[in-house]
PDB file of C-alpha atoms in Angstrom:
ATOM      1  CA  MET O1098     -34.734 -38.744 -11.498  1.00 35.00           C
ATOM      2  CA  ALA O1099     -31.036 -39.148 -10.746  1.00 35.00           C
ATOM      3  CA  TYR O1100     -28.934 -36.003 -10.679  1.00 33.00           C
ATOM      4  CA  THR O1101     -25.584 -35.858 -12.423  1.00 37.00           C
ATOM      5  CA  LYS O1102     -23.447 -32.852 -11.595  1.00 37.00           C
ATOM      6  CA  PRO O1103     -22.613 -30.998 -14.829  1.00 39.00           C
ATOM      7  CA  SER O1104     -19.049 -30.225 -15.727  1.00 38.00           C
ATOM      8  CA  ARG O1105     -17.868 -26.707 -16.492  1.00 33.00           C
ATOM      9  CA  ARG O1106     -17.739 -27.773 -20.132  1.00 33.00           C
ATOM     10  CA  ASP O1107     -21.444 -28.692 -19.907  1.00 36.00           C
ATOM     11  CA  VAL O1108     -22.232 -25.273 -18.478  1.00 33.00           C
ATOM     12  CA  LEU O1109     -20.345 -23.453 -21.185  1.00 31.00           C
ATOM     13  CA  LYS O1110     -22.029 -25.566 -23.842  1.00 32.00           C
ATOM     14  CA  LEU O1111     -25.539 -25.116 -22.461  1.00 33.00           C
ATOM     15  CA  GLY O1112     -25.330 -21.429 -21.611  1.00 35.00           C
ATOM     16  CA  ALA O1113     -27.456 -19.504 -19.150  1.00 35.00           C
ATOM     17  CA  ALA O1114     -30.771 -19.976 -20.975  1.00 35.00           C
ATOM     18  CA  ALA O1115     -30.596 -23.768 -20.835  1.00 36.00           C
ATOM     19  CA  LEU O1116     -29.719 -23.958 -17.158  1.00 37.00           C
ATOM     20  CA  GLY O1117     -33.293 -23.505 -16.055  1.00 38.00           C
ATOM     21  CA  THR O1118     -34.540 -26.663 -17.738  1.00 37.00           C
ATOM     22  CA  SER O1119     -31.520 -28.906 -18.255  1.00 34.00           C
ATOM     23  CA  VAL O1120     -28.951 -28.313 -15.534  1.00 39.00           C
ATOM     24  CA  LEU O1121     -31.101 -27.026 -12.676  1.00 46.00           C
ATOM     25  CA  GLY O1122     -33.048 -30.278 -12.332  1.00 42.00           C
ATOM     26  CA  VAL O1123     -32.110 -31.324  -8.816  1.00 42.00           C
ATOM     27  CA  GLY O1124     -34.256 -31.814  -5.747  1.00 38.00           C
ATOM     28  CA  SER O1125     -37.550 -31.220  -7.534  1.00 33.00           C
ATOM     29  CA  ALA O1126     -39.437 -32.846  -4.663  1.00 32.00           C
ATOM     30  CA  ALA O1127     -38.251 -29.995  -2.431  1.00 34.00           C
ATOM     31  CA  ALA O1128     -39.856 -27.493  -4.780  1.00 35.00           C
ATOM     32  CA  GLN O1129     -43.315 -29.086  -4.767  1.00 37.00           C
ATOM     33  CA  ASN O1130     -46.235 -26.702  -4.330  1.00 39.00           C
ATOM     34  CA  HIS O1131     -48.239 -26.901  -1.111  1.00 49.00           C
ATOM     35  CA  VAL O1132     -51.681 -25.860   0.116  1.00 67.00           C
ATOM     36  CA  HIS O1133     -51.713 -22.938   2.562  1.00 78.00           C
ATOM     37  CA  PRO O1134     -55.226 -22.526   4.015  1.00 80.00           C
ATOM     38  CA  ASN O1135     -54.305 -19.443   6.086  1.00 87.00           C
ATOM     39  CA  ALA O1136     -52.463 -17.645   3.310  1.00 95.00           C
ATOM     40  CA  ARG O1137     -52.961 -14.016   2.369  1.00 96.00           C
ATOM     41  CA  PHE O1138     -51.088 -15.030  -0.769  1.00 97.00           C
ATOM     42  CA  ALA O1139     -49.346 -18.199  -1.964  1.00 97.00           C
ATOM     43  CA  LEU O1140     -47.362 -17.957  -5.193  1.00 98.00           C
ATOM     44  CA  ASP O1141     -46.268 -21.261  -6.701  1.00 96.00           C
ATOM     45  CA  PHE O1142     -45.694 -19.785 -10.195  1.00 97.00           C
ATOM     46  CA  SER O1143     -47.957 -22.301 -11.888  1.00 96.00           C
ATOM     47  CA  ASP O1144     -49.761 -19.335 -13.472  1.00 95.00           C
ATOM     48  CA  SER O1145     -48.408 -16.282 -15.286  1.00 95.00           C
ATOM     49  CA  ALA O1146     -50.619 -14.200 -12.978  1.00 96.00           C
ATOM     50  CA  HIS O1147     -48.093 -14.939 -10.222  1.00 98.00           C
ATOM     51  CA  VAL O1148     -45.562 -12.638 -11.910  1.00 98.00           C
ATOM     52  CA  ALA O1149     -48.072 -10.049 -13.142  1.00 98.00           C
ATOM     53  CA  PRO O1150     -47.809  -6.330 -12.305  1.00 98.00           C
ATOM     54  CA  ASN O1151     -49.913  -4.853  -9.528  1.00 98.00           C
ATOM     55  CA  THR O1152     -53.255  -3.393 -10.642  1.00 98.00           C
ATOM     56  CA  ALA O1153     -56.135  -1.533  -9.013  1.00 98.00           C
ATOM     57  CA  SER O1154     -58.052  -4.801  -8.654  1.00 98.00           C
ATOM     58  CA  SER O1155     -55.350  -7.439  -8.181  1.00 97.00           C
ATOM     59  CA  ALA O1156     -52.251  -8.070  -6.100  1.00 98.00           C
ATOM     60  CA  GLY O1157     -48.999  -8.053  -8.023  1.00 98.00           C
ATOM     61  CA  TRP O1158     -45.438  -6.860  -8.416  1.00 98.00           C
ATOM     62  CA  VAL O1159     -44.092  -3.307  -8.519  1.00 98.00           C
ATOM     63  CA  THR O1160     -40.537  -2.410  -9.556  1.00 98.00           C
ATOM     64  CA  ASP O1161     -38.295  -1.568  -6.610  1.00 96.00           C
ATOM     65  CA  ARG O1162     -35.270   0.594  -7.380  1.00 95.00           C
ATOM     66  CA  TYR O1163     -34.393  -0.940 -10.773  1.00 98.00           C
ATOM     67  CA  ASP O1164     -36.043  -3.508 -13.033  1.00 97.00           C
ATOM     68  CA  PRO O1165     -34.252  -6.857 -13.468  1.00 97.00           C
ATOM     69  CA  GLU O1166     -33.764  -8.058 -17.032  1.00 96.00           C
ATOM     70  CA  THR O1167     -35.942 -11.144 -16.468  1.00 96.00           C
ATOM     71  CA  PHE O1168     -38.805 -11.738 -14.050  1.00 98.00           C
ATOM     72  CA  THR O1169     -40.901 -14.634 -15.299  1.00 97.00           C
ATOM     73  CA  THR O1170     -42.312 -18.088 -14.618  1.00 97.00           C
ATOM     74  CA  TRP O1171     -40.019 -20.951 -15.564  1.00 96.00           C
ATOM     75  CA  VAL O1172     -40.227 -24.746 -15.675  1.00 94.00           C
ATOM     76  CA  ASN O1173     -37.518 -26.591 -13.743  1.00 80.00           C
ATOM     77  CA  ASP O1174     -37.605 -30.380 -14.030  1.00 75.00           C
ATOM     78  CA  GLY O1175     -41.391 -30.299 -14.338  1.00 83.00           C
ATOM     79  CA  GLU O1176     -41.912 -27.759 -11.527  1.00 89.00           C
ATOM     80  CA  ASP O1177     -43.032 -24.157 -11.985  1.00 97.00           C
ATOM     81  CA  VAL O1178     -40.702 -21.576 -10.435  1.00 97.00           C
ATOM     82  CA  LEU O1179     -39.833 -17.874 -10.626  1.00 98.00           C
ATOM     83  CA  ARG O1180     -36.775 -16.948 -12.692  1.00 97.00           C
ATOM     84  CA  VAL O1181     -35.039 -13.625 -12.081  1.00 97.00           C
ATOM     85  CA  LYS O1182     -31.965 -12.350 -13.902  1.00 95.00           C
ATOM     86  CA  PRO O1183     -30.379  -8.977 -13.121  1.00 95.00           C
ATOM     87  CA  ASP O1184     -29.866  -6.470 -15.910  1.00 96.00           C
ATOM     88  CA  ALA O1185     -26.079  -6.284 -16.310  1.00 94.00           C
ATOM     89  CA  SER O1186     -26.357  -2.923 -18.089  1.00 95.00           C
ATOM     90  CA  GLY O1187     -27.796  -1.260 -14.962  1.00 96.00           C
ATOM     91  CA  PRO O1188     -25.877   0.600 -12.211  1.00 97.00           C
ATOM     92  CA  GLN O1189     -23.317  -1.437 -10.303  1.00 96.00           C
ATOM     93  CA  SER O1190     -22.999   0.847  -7.288  1.00 96.00           C
ATOM     94  CA  GLY O1191     -25.211   3.037  -5.164  1.00 96.00           C
ATOM     95  CA  PHE O1192     -28.942   2.820  -4.491  1.00 96.00           C
ATOM     96  CA  TYR O1193     -29.910   1.393  -7.892  1.00 97.00           C
ATOM     97  CA  ALA O1194     -27.308  -1.386  -7.892  1.00 97.00           C
ATOM     98  CA  TYR O1195     -30.001  -3.520  -6.265  1.00 97.00           C
ATOM     99  CA  GLN O1196     -32.658  -4.700  -8.697  1.00 98.00           C
ATOM    100  CA  GLY O1197     -35.990  -6.211  -7.837  1.00 97.00           C
ATOM    101  CA  LYS O1198     -39.717  -6.084  -7.331  1.00 98.00           C
ATOM    102  CA  LYS O1199     -42.024  -5.855  -4.337  1.00 98.00           C
ATOM    103  CA  TYR O1200     -45.304  -7.724  -3.895  1.00 98.00           C
ATOM    104  CA  LEU O1201     -48.290  -5.586  -2.869  1.00 98.00           C
ATOM    105  CA  ASP O1202     -52.022  -6.089  -2.421  1.00 98.00           C
ATOM    106  CA  ALA O1203     -54.482  -4.719  -4.993  1.00 98.00           C
ATOM    107  CA  GLY O1204     -54.072  -1.026  -5.700  1.00 98.00           C
ATOM    108  CA  GLY O1205     -50.552  -1.031  -4.244  1.00 98.00           C
ATOM    109  CA  ALA O1206     -51.894  -1.481  -0.707  1.00 98.00           C
ATOM    110  CA  TYR O1207     -49.826  -2.863   2.160  1.00 98.00           C
ATOM    111  CA  TRP O1208     -50.611  -6.357   3.498  1.00 98.00           C
ATOM    112  CA  GLN O1209     -50.758  -5.241   7.146  1.00 97.00           C
ATOM    113  CA  ALA O1210     -50.248  -8.739   8.553  1.00 97.00           C
ATOM    114  CA  GLY O1211     -49.741  -8.562  12.307  1.00 95.00           C
ATOM    115  CA  ASP O1212     -48.108 -10.450  15.169  1.00 93.00           C
ATOM    116  CA  GLY O1213     -47.606 -14.152  14.531  1.00 95.00           C
ATOM    117  CA  SER O1214     -47.693 -13.831  10.740  1.00 97.00           C
ATOM    118  CA  ARG O1215     -45.162 -15.837   8.761  1.00 97.00           C
ATOM    119  CA  PHE O1216     -43.519 -14.992   5.450  1.00 98.00           C
ATOM    120  CA  SER O1217     -41.592 -17.748   3.675  1.00 98.00           C
ATOM    121  CA  TYR O1218     -40.038 -18.559   0.335  1.00 98.00           C
ATOM    122  CA  LYS O1219     -37.633 -20.970  -1.324  1.00 97.00           C
ATOM    123  CA  PHE O1220     -34.623 -20.153  -3.439  1.00 96.00           C
ATOM    124  CA  PHE O1221     -32.247 -22.358  -5.373  1.00 97.00           C
ATOM    125  CA  LEU O1222     -28.701 -22.158  -4.033  1.00 96.00           C
ATOM    126  CA  ASP O1223     -26.654 -23.057  -7.076  1.00 94.00           C
ATOM    127  CA  GLY O1224     -23.125 -23.347  -5.709  1.00 93.00           C
ATOM    128  CA  PHE O1225     -21.758 -24.867  -8.895  1.00 89.00           C
ATOM    129  CA  VAL O1226     -23.002 -22.203 -11.313  1.00 90.00           C
ATOM    130  CA  TRP O1227     -22.272 -19.449  -8.773  1.00 92.00           C
ATOM    131  CA  SER O1228     -18.690 -20.629  -8.254  1.00 86.00           C
ATOM    132  CA  GLY O1229     -16.410 -17.631  -8.694  1.00 87.00           C
ATOM    133  CA  GLU O1230     -19.368 -15.285  -9.260  1.00 93.00           C
ATOM    134  CA  PRO O1231     -20.470 -12.486  -6.896  1.00 94.00           C
ATOM    135  CA  VAL O1232     -24.106 -13.112  -5.919  1.00 96.00           C
ATOM    136  CA  ARG O1233     -26.192 -11.261  -3.298  1.00 96.00           C
ATOM    137  CA  THR O1234     -29.902 -11.997  -3.145  1.00 97.00           C
ATOM    138  CA  GLY O1235     -32.790 -12.129  -0.715  1.00 97.00           C
ATOM    139  CA  PHE O1236     -36.145 -10.762   0.408  1.00 96.00           C
ATOM    140  CA  TRP O1237     -36.459  -7.535   2.374  1.00 96.00           C
ATOM    141  CA  PRO O1238     -39.660  -7.624   4.458  1.00 96.00           C
ATOM    142  CA  THR O1239     -40.878  -4.115   5.249  1.00 96.00           C
ATOM    143  CA  LEU O1240     -42.223  -3.668   8.773  1.00 94.00           C
ATOM    144  CA  GLY O1241     -44.630  -0.962   9.944  1.00 94.00           C
ATOM    145  CA  ASP O1242     -45.828   0.494  13.212  1.00 92.00           C
ATOM    146  CA  ALA O1243     -49.452   0.519  14.372  1.00 92.00           C
ATOM    147  CA  SER O1244     -50.261   3.517  12.170  1.00 93.00           C
ATOM    148  CA  GLY O1245     -48.924   1.774   9.059  1.00 94.00           C
ATOM    149  CA  THR O1246     -45.770   3.912   8.804  1.00 93.00           C
ATOM    150  CA  VAL O1247     -42.619   2.071   7.680  1.00 93.00           C
ATOM    151  CA  SER O1248     -40.519   1.281  10.761  1.00 89.00           C
ATOM    152  CA  ALA O1249     -37.786  -1.104   9.562  1.00 90.00           C
ATOM    153  CA  TYR O1250     -36.354  -3.038   6.623  1.00 91.00           C
ATOM    154  CA  PRO O1251     -35.044  -6.304   8.102  1.00 93.00           C
ATOM    155  CA  ILE O1252     -33.144  -8.363   5.532  1.00 95.00           C
ATOM    156  CA  MET O1253     -31.938 -11.940   5.217  1.00 97.00           C
ATOM    157  CA  GLU O1254     -29.508 -12.104   2.319  1.00 97.00           C
ATOM    158  CA  TYR O1255     -27.392 -14.907   0.853  1.00 98.00           C
ATOM    159  CA  ARG O1256     -23.931 -13.984  -0.456  1.00 97.00           C
ATOM    160  CA  THR O1257     -21.350 -16.042  -2.271  1.00 96.00           C
ATOM    161  CA  GLY O1258     -17.716 -15.831  -1.200  1.00 95.00           C
ATOM    162  CA  LYS O1259     -16.955 -13.552  -4.146  1.00 94.00           C
ATOM    163  CA  ALA O1260     -19.531 -11.063  -2.810  1.00 96.00           C
ATOM    164  CA  SER O1261     -18.471 -11.244   0.851  1.00 96.00           C
ATOM    165  CA  ASP O1262     -14.655 -11.243   1.158  1.00 94.00           C
ATOM    166  CA  GLY O1263     -14.523 -15.012   1.001  1.00 94.00           C
ATOM    167  CA  ASN O1264     -17.237 -15.618   3.607  1.00 95.00           C
ATOM    168  CA  PRO O1265     -20.228 -17.241   1.865  1.00 96.00           C
ATOM    169  CA  GLY O1266     -23.449 -17.583   3.770  1.00 97.00           C
ATOM    170  CA  PHE O1267     -26.354 -15.640   5.202  1.00 98.00           C
ATOM    171  CA  TYR O1268     -26.253 -12.042   6.418  1.00 98.00           C
ATOM    172  CA  ALA O1269     -29.025 -10.263   8.333  1.00 96.00           C
ATOM    173  CA  TYR O1270     -29.588  -6.519   8.543  1.00 94.00           C
ATOM    174  CA  VAL O1271     -30.660  -5.543  12.070  1.00 91.00           C
ATOM    175  CA  TYR O1272     -31.639  -2.286  13.784  1.00 86.00           C
ATOM    176  CA  GLU O1273     -30.527  -1.155  17.245  1.00 82.00           C
ATOM    177  CA  SER O1274     -31.801   1.429  19.721  1.00 77.00           C
ATOM    178  CA  ASP O1275     -30.793   2.703  23.150  1.00 78.00           C
ATOM    179  CA  GLU O1276     -32.637   2.299  26.452  1.00 75.00           C
ATOM    180  CA  ASN O1277     -34.927   5.179  25.482  1.00 73.00           C
ATOM    181  CA  GLY O1278     -35.920   3.549  22.236  1.00 69.00           C
ATOM    182  CA  ASP O1279     -33.976   6.022  20.129  1.00 76.00           C
ATOM    183  CA  PHE O1280     -32.199   4.799  17.012  1.00 80.00           C
ATOM    184  CA  VAL O1281     -28.457   4.299  17.445  1.00 84.00           C
ATOM    185  CA  GLY O1282     -27.526   2.333  14.353  1.00 86.00           C
ATOM    186  CA  ALA O1283     -28.061  -0.593  12.004  1.00 89.00           C
ATOM    187  CA  LYS O1284     -25.624  -3.282  10.997  1.00 92.00           C
ATOM    188  CA  TRP O1285     -25.119  -6.482   9.028  1.00 95.00           C
ATOM    189  CA  GLU O1286     -25.010  -9.550  11.261  1.00 94.00           C
ATOM    190  CA  TYR O1287     -23.024 -12.478   9.824  1.00 97.00           C
ATOM    191  CA  ILE O1288     -24.898 -15.738  10.261  1.00 97.00           C
ATOM    192  CA  GLY O1289     -22.822 -17.800   7.878  1.00 97.00           C
ATOM    193  CA  LEU O1290     -23.703 -21.430   7.232  1.00 97.00           C
ATOM    194  CA  PRO O1291     -24.329 -23.164  10.572  1.00 97.00           C
ATOM    195  CA  LYS O1292     -23.860 -26.948  10.382  1.00 97.00           C
ATOM    196  CA  LYS O1293     -27.463 -27.548  11.456  1.00 97.00           C
ATOM    197  CA  LEU O1294     -28.634 -26.111   8.115  1.00 97.00           C
ATOM    198  CA  LYS O1295     -26.869 -28.882   6.166  1.00 96.00           C
ATOM    199  CA  ILE O1296     -26.028 -26.495   3.328  1.00 96.00           C
ATOM    200  CA  ASP O1297     -22.959 -26.972   1.176  1.00 95.00           C
ATOM    201  CA  PRO O1298     -22.108 -23.617  -0.486  1.00 94.00           C
ATOM    202  CA  SER O1299     -20.580 -25.473  -3.423  1.00 94.00           C
ATOM    203  CA  GLY O1300     -23.623 -27.730  -3.813  1.00 94.00           C
ATOM    204  CA  ARG O1301     -27.026 -27.261  -5.394  1.00 94.00           C
ATOM    205  CA  GLN O1302     -30.225 -27.353  -3.383  1.00 95.00           C
ATOM    206  CA  TRP O1303     -33.495 -25.612  -2.572  1.00 97.00           C
ATOM    207  CA  VAL O1304     -33.342 -23.585   0.648  1.00 98.00           C
ATOM    208  CA  THR O1305     -36.387 -22.429   2.646  1.00 98.00           C
ATOM    209  CA  ILE O1306     -36.337 -19.038   4.403  1.00 98.00           C
ATOM    210  CA  GLU O1307     -38.989 -17.963   6.924  1.00 98.00           C
ATOM    211  CA  ALA O1308     -39.539 -14.709   8.823  1.00 97.00           C
ATOM    212  CA  GLN O1309     -42.054 -14.870  11.696  1.00 97.00           C
ATOM    213  CA  LEU O1310     -43.264 -11.711  13.429  1.00 95.00           C
ATOM    214  CA  HIS O1311     -43.170 -12.065  17.242  1.00 92.00           C
ATOM    215  CA  GLU O1312     -44.286  -9.665  19.975  1.00 89.00           C
ATOM    216  CA  LEU O1313     -41.477  -8.167  22.071  1.00 85.00           C
ATOM    217  CA  ASP O1314     -41.266  -9.139  25.741  1.00 81.00           C
ATOM    218  CA  ASP O1315     -42.247  -5.631  26.840  1.00 78.00           C
ATOM    219  CA  GLY O1316     -45.246  -5.647  24.511  1.00 79.00           C
ATOM    220  CA  MET O1317     -43.909  -2.606  22.647  1.00 79.00           C
ATOM    221  CA  GLY O1318     -44.048  -3.885  19.106  1.00 84.00           C
ATOM    222  CA  SER O1319     -42.763  -7.006  17.349  1.00 89.00           C
ATOM    223  CA  ALA O1320     -39.549  -8.335  15.812  1.00 90.00           C
ATOM    224  CA  LEU O1321     -38.607 -11.183  13.514  1.00 94.00           C
ATOM    225  CA  LYS O1322     -37.538 -14.712  14.148  1.00 95.00           C
ATOM    226  CA  TRP O1323     -35.634 -15.938  11.092  1.00 97.00           C
ATOM    227  CA  ARG O1324     -35.546 -19.636  10.213  1.00 98.00           C
ATOM    228  CA  ILE O1325     -33.607 -21.359   7.464  1.00 98.00           C
ATOM    229  CA  ASN O1326     -34.601 -24.911   6.547  1.00 98.00           C
ATOM    230  CA  ASN O1327     -36.853 -24.830   9.650  1.00 97.00           C
ATOM    231  CA  LYS O1328     -33.904 -24.041  11.966  1.00 98.00           C
ATOM    232  CA  LEU O1329     -33.864 -20.849  14.020  1.00 98.00           C
ATOM    233  CA  VAL O1330     -30.841 -18.754  13.010  1.00 97.00           C
ATOM    234  CA  LEU O1331     -31.702 -15.302  14.397  1.00 95.00           C
ATOM    235  CA  ASP O1332     -34.118 -13.949  16.988  1.00 93.00           C
ATOM    236  CA  GLU O1333     -34.232 -10.196  16.520  1.00 89.00           C
ATOM    237  CA  ARG O1334     -36.020  -9.809  19.850  1.00 83.00           C
ATOM    238  CA  ASN O1335     -32.532 -10.163  21.317  1.00 75.00           C
ATOM    239  CA  TYR O1336     -31.740  -6.731  19.879  1.00 74.00           C
ATOM    240  CA  ASN O1337     -33.068  -3.367  21.001  1.00 61.00           C
ATOM    241  CA  VAL O1338     -35.252  -3.153  17.942  1.00 69.00           C
ATOM    242  CA  PHE O1339     -35.690   0.387  16.669  1.00 66.00           C
ATOM    243  CA  SER O1340     -39.301   1.578  16.406  1.00 69.00           C
ATOM    244  CA  PRO O1341     -42.368  -0.372  17.608  1.00 82.00           C
ATOM    245  CA  SER O1342     -42.974  -2.542  14.546  1.00 90.00           C
ATOM    246  CA  THR O1343     -46.289  -4.405  14.659  1.00 93.00           C
ATOM    247  CA  GLN O1344     -46.976  -5.656  11.118  1.00 95.00           C
ATOM    248  CA  PHE O1345     -45.641  -6.775   7.758  1.00 97.00           C
ATOM    249  CA  LEU O1346     -46.309  -4.145   5.102  1.00 98.00           C
ATOM    250  CA  GLU O1347     -44.640  -5.417   1.911  1.00 98.00           C
ATOM    251  CA  PHE O1348     -42.015  -7.861   0.649  1.00 98.00           C
ATOM    252  CA  ILE O1349     -39.182  -6.877  -1.691  1.00 98.00           C
ATOM    253  CA  LEU O1350     -37.140  -9.381  -3.700  1.00 98.00           C
ATOM    254  CA  ASN O1351     -33.787  -7.712  -4.381  1.00 97.00           C
ATOM    255  CA  THR O1352     -30.603  -8.889  -6.102  1.00 97.00           C
ATOM    256  CA  ARG O1353     -27.344  -6.989  -6.504  1.00 96.00           C
ATOM    257  CA  ASN O1354     -26.171  -6.242 -10.050  1.00 96.00           C
ATOM    258  CA  TYR O1355     -22.472  -6.909 -10.626  1.00 95.00           C
ATOM    259  CA  GLY O1356     -22.515  -6.394 -14.381  1.00 93.00           C
ATOM    260  CA  GLU O1357     -20.556  -8.579 -16.774  1.00 90.00           C
ATOM    261  CA  THR O1358     -17.879 -10.158 -14.586  1.00 86.00           C
ATOM    262  CA  GLY O1359     -16.304 -12.332 -17.242  1.00 82.00           C
ATOM    263  CA  GLY O1360     -17.105 -15.503 -15.310  1.00 77.00           C
ATOM    264  CA  ILE O1361     -18.846 -18.634 -16.583  1.00 73.00           C
ATOM    265  CA  ILE O1362     -22.233 -16.943 -16.248  1.00 80.00           C
ATOM    266  CA  SER O1363     -22.078 -13.273 -15.282  1.00 81.00           C
ATOM    267  CA  ASN O1364     -25.066 -12.200 -13.184  1.00 86.00           C
ATOM    268  CA  PRO O1365     -26.473 -15.756 -13.256  1.00 90.00           C
ATOM    269  CA  PRO O1366     -30.249 -16.253 -13.226  1.00 93.00           C
ATOM    270  CA  LEU O1367     -31.812 -16.928  -9.835  1.00 95.00           C
ATOM    271  CA  TYR O1368     -34.759 -19.211  -9.049  1.00 97.00           C
ATOM    272  CA  TYR O1369     -37.440 -18.862  -6.346  1.00 98.00           C
ATOM    273  CA  ASP O1370     -40.593 -20.777  -5.439  1.00 97.00           C
ATOM    274  CA  ASP O1371     -43.471 -21.009  -2.938  1.00 97.00           C
ATOM    275  CA  ILE O1372     -43.611 -17.385  -1.772  1.00 98.00           C
ATOM    276  CA  VAL O1373     -46.222 -17.385   0.991  1.00 98.00           C
ATOM    277  CA  LEU O1374     -47.664 -15.035   3.631  1.00 98.00           C
ATOM    278  CA  THR O1375     -49.806 -16.675   6.319  1.00 97.00           C
ATOM    279  CA  GLU O1376     -51.565 -15.180   9.330  1.00 95.00           C
ATOM    280  CA  PRO O1377     -52.412 -16.913  12.628  1.00 91.00           C
ATOM    281  CA  ARG O1378     -55.726 -18.750  12.794  1.00 79.00           C
TER     282      ARG O1378
END
């Protein structure tokens, strides 16, 4: 169906609750569900089980740091998606300012997906609704060494200009080590919005993020290749990656809480789809 960009008056009239079904309806073809024959899990949010808590017998979600206000399935222009809204009453600084959930195998077990595995998801970049609002959101894959001990938390995060000193775009959190393999620091790497991604920060579109685990050239562990809309934006093998990571352990969806900002929609709801982990054949 044709998309008509809503005015600010439309947004104010509809309110946050209506955005999911009335205003968000753009690019539904990009949010279609797909079949993933090699998947350890593939969440298309067509079933309430895809947002269910982790149990002893089934994979599911566990609160990480602080519970968001909303974490539920949602229908967007006929497509099933995940809707997450931060709890504005929660902390706005420190460790618990990030709110989210992590996806674990049955009984809270790690996935332990090794070299060559791919983790991907889609999120709806809503430049119009986010205009003037601070937004920071993204998945934090947790990597582990051969013994299953956590070795790194690589992150690919999207930030609006209001949340990044006027520099909207993608930011990656990378680890560094010295020639002896000892940890020397971690930093945020600004990726921005390369032209090849064809992303307009003021527009509205579904964006696909993928993290692929690749073996290091020296064979001592693995690091991530990050792709956005199927374009390589960061090869972490170019860094001296701290600790010999060899596997994906868990995946954490985190969003920063900024409280009630007084904008059009403070702490706007966020939409995700097609969260998938696949292993090599």
